Each structure stands twice: as C-alpha cells, then as structure tokens.
PDB file of C-alpha atoms in Angstrom:
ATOM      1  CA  UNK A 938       0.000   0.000   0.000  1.00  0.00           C
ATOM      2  CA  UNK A 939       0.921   3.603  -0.799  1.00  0.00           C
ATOM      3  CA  UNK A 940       0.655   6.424   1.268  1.00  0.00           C
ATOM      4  CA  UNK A 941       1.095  10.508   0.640  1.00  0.00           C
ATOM      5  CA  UNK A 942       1.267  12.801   3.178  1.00  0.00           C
ATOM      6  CA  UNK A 943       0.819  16.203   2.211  1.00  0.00           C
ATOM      7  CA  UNK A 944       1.466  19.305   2.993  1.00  0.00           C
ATOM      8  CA  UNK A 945       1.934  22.845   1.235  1.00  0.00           C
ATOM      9  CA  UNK A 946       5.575  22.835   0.704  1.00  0.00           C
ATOM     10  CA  UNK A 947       6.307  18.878   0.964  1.00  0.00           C
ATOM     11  CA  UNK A 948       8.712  20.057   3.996  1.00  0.00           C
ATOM     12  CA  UNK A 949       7.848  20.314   7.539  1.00  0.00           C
ATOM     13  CA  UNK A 950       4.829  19.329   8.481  1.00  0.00           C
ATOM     14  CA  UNK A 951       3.920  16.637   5.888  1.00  0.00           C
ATOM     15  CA  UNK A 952       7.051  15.126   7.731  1.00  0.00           C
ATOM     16  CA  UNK A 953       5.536  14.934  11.030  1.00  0.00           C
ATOM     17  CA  UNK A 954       2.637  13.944   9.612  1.00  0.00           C
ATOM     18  CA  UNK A 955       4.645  11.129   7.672  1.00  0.00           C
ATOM     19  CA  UNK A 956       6.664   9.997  10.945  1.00  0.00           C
ATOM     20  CA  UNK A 957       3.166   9.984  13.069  1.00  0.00           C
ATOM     21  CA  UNK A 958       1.134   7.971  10.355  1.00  0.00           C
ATOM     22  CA  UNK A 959       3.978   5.186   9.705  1.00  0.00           C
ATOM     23  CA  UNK A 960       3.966   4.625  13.644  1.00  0.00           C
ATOM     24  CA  UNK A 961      -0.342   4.628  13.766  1.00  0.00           C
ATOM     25  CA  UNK A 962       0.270   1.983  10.776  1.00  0.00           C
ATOM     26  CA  UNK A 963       2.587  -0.199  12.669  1.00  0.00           C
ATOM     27  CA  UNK A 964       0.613  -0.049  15.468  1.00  0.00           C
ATOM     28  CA  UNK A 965      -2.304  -1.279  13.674  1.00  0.00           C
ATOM     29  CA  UNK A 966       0.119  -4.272  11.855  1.00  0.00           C
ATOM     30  CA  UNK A 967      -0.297  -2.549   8.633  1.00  0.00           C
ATOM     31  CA  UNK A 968       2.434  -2.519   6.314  1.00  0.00           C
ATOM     32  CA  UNK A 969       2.326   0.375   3.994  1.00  0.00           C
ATOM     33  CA  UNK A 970       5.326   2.402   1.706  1.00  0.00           C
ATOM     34  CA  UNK A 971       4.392   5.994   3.433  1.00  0.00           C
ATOM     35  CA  UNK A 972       6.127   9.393   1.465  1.00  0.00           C
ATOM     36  CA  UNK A 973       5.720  12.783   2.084  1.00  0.00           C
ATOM     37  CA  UNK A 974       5.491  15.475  -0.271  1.00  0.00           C
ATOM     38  CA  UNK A 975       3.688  18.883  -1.651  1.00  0.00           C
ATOM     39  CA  UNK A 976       0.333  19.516  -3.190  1.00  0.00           C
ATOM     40  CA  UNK A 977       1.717  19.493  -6.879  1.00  0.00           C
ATOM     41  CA  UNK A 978       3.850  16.893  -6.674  1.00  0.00           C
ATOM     42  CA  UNK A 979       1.354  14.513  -5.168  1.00  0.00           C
ATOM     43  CA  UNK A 980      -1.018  15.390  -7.846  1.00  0.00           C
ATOM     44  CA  UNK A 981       0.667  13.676 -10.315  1.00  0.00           C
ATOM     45  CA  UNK A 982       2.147  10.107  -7.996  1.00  0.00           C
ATOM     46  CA  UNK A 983       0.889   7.258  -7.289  1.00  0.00           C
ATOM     47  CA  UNK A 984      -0.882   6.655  -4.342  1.00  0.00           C
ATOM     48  CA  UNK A 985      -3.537   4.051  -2.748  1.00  0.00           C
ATOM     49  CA  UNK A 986      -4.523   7.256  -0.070  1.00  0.00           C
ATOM     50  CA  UNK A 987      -3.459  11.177   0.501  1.00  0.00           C
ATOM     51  CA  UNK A 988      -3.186  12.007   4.204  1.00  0.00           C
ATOM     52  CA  UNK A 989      -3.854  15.697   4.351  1.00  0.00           C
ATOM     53  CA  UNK A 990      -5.464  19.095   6.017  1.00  0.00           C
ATOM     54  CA  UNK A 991      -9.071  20.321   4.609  1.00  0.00           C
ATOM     55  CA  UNK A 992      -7.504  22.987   2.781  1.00  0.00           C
ATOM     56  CA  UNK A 993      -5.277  20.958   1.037  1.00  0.00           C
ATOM     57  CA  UNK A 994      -7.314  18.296   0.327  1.00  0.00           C
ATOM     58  CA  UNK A 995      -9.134  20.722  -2.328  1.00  0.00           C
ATOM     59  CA  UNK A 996      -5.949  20.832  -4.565  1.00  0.00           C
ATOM     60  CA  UNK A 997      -6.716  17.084  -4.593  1.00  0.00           C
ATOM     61  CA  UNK A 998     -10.089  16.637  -6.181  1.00  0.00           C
ATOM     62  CA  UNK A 999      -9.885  14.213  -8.965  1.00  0.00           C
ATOM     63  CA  UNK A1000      -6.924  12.066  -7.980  1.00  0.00           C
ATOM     64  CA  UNK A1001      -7.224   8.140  -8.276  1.00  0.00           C
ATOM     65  CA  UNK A1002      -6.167   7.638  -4.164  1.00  0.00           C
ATOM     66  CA  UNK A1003      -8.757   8.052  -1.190  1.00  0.00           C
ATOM     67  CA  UNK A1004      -7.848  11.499   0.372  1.00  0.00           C
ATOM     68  CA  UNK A1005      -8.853  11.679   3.703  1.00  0.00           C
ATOM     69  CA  UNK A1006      -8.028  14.322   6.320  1.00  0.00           C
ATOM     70  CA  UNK A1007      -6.139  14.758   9.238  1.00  0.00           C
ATOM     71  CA  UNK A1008      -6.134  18.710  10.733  1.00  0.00           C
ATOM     72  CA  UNK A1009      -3.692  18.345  13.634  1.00  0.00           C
ATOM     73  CA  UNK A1010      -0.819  16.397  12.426  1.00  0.00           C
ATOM     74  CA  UNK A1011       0.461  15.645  15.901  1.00  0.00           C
ATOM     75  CA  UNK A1012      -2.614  14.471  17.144  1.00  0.00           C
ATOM     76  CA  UNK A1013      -2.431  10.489  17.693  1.00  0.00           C
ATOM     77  CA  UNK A1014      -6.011   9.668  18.473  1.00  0.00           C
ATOM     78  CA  UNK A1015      -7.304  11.775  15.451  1.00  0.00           C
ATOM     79  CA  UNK A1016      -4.452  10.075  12.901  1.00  0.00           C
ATOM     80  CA  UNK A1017      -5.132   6.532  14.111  1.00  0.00           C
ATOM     81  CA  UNK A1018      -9.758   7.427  13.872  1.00  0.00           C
ATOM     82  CA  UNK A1019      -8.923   8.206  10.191  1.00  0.00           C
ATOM     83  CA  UNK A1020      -7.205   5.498   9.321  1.00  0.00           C
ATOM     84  CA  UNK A1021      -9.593   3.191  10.785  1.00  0.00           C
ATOM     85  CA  UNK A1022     -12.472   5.335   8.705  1.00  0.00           C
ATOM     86  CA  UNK A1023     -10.224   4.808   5.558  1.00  0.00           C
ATOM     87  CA  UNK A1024      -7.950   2.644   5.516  1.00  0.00           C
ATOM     88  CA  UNK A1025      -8.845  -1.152   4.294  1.00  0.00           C
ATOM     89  CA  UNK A1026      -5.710  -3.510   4.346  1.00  0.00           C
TER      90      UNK A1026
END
C-alpha cells in the first residue's frame, strides 16, 4: 500500500505527519510504503490514499487515491480514527 502525506511545501509538516502515520500503521500491523510530499507533486504520484489538512485536500479533487483528512498532524487519536475510517488492508 501507498501512502502521501501532504502538505503545502512537501517540507515540515507533511514530515511529522509522515513519521506519526507510519507509527499509527505499525501499530495497527499494517504494512504500507508511506512518502511525504507537496500539493503538486502529489497530484501527479501514485498513491492508494493522501493524508492531508481540509484545505489541502481541495488541490486534490480528482486524484485516483482516497484522500482523507487529518487537521492536527500531531494528534495520535485523530491520525489513528482516520485510518480506521479509511484505511482497508
């Protein structure tokens, strides 16, 4: 499985966000290639879901992965709810 996590410059927080979903994943046993990058560039990869914030997600619309959100990226309990509301193994 293939995983983008997104944020506006494909820098800092997309990151965290990266570091934080990889752990709720191996928590969960699920074993899943996780990247993190910009808007733009995700547009155009590859991707089974897009991990990203509500405004984001709007620069999304149209893409062949499940884009589900995530507002605070440091937030355990709300990264781990959305990947059990998404995320089929």
């Amino acid at each position: 499985m293939k995983v983008l996590t997104v944020c506006g410059l494909g820098q800092g927080t997309s990151l965290i966000l990266k570091m934080n979903v990889e752990q709720a994943l191996a928590d969960k046993g699920i074993s899943a290639d996780v990247e993190h990058t910009d808007v733009s560039t995700a547009s155009s990869m590859q991707a089974d879901y897009i991990i990203t914030s509500n405004e984001l997600a709007e620069g999304l619309v149209g893409h062949s992965a499940k884009v589900f959100i995530v507002n605070n990226y440091f937030d355990m309990d709300e990264i781990k709810k959305a990947i059990d509301e998404n995320v089929t193994d």
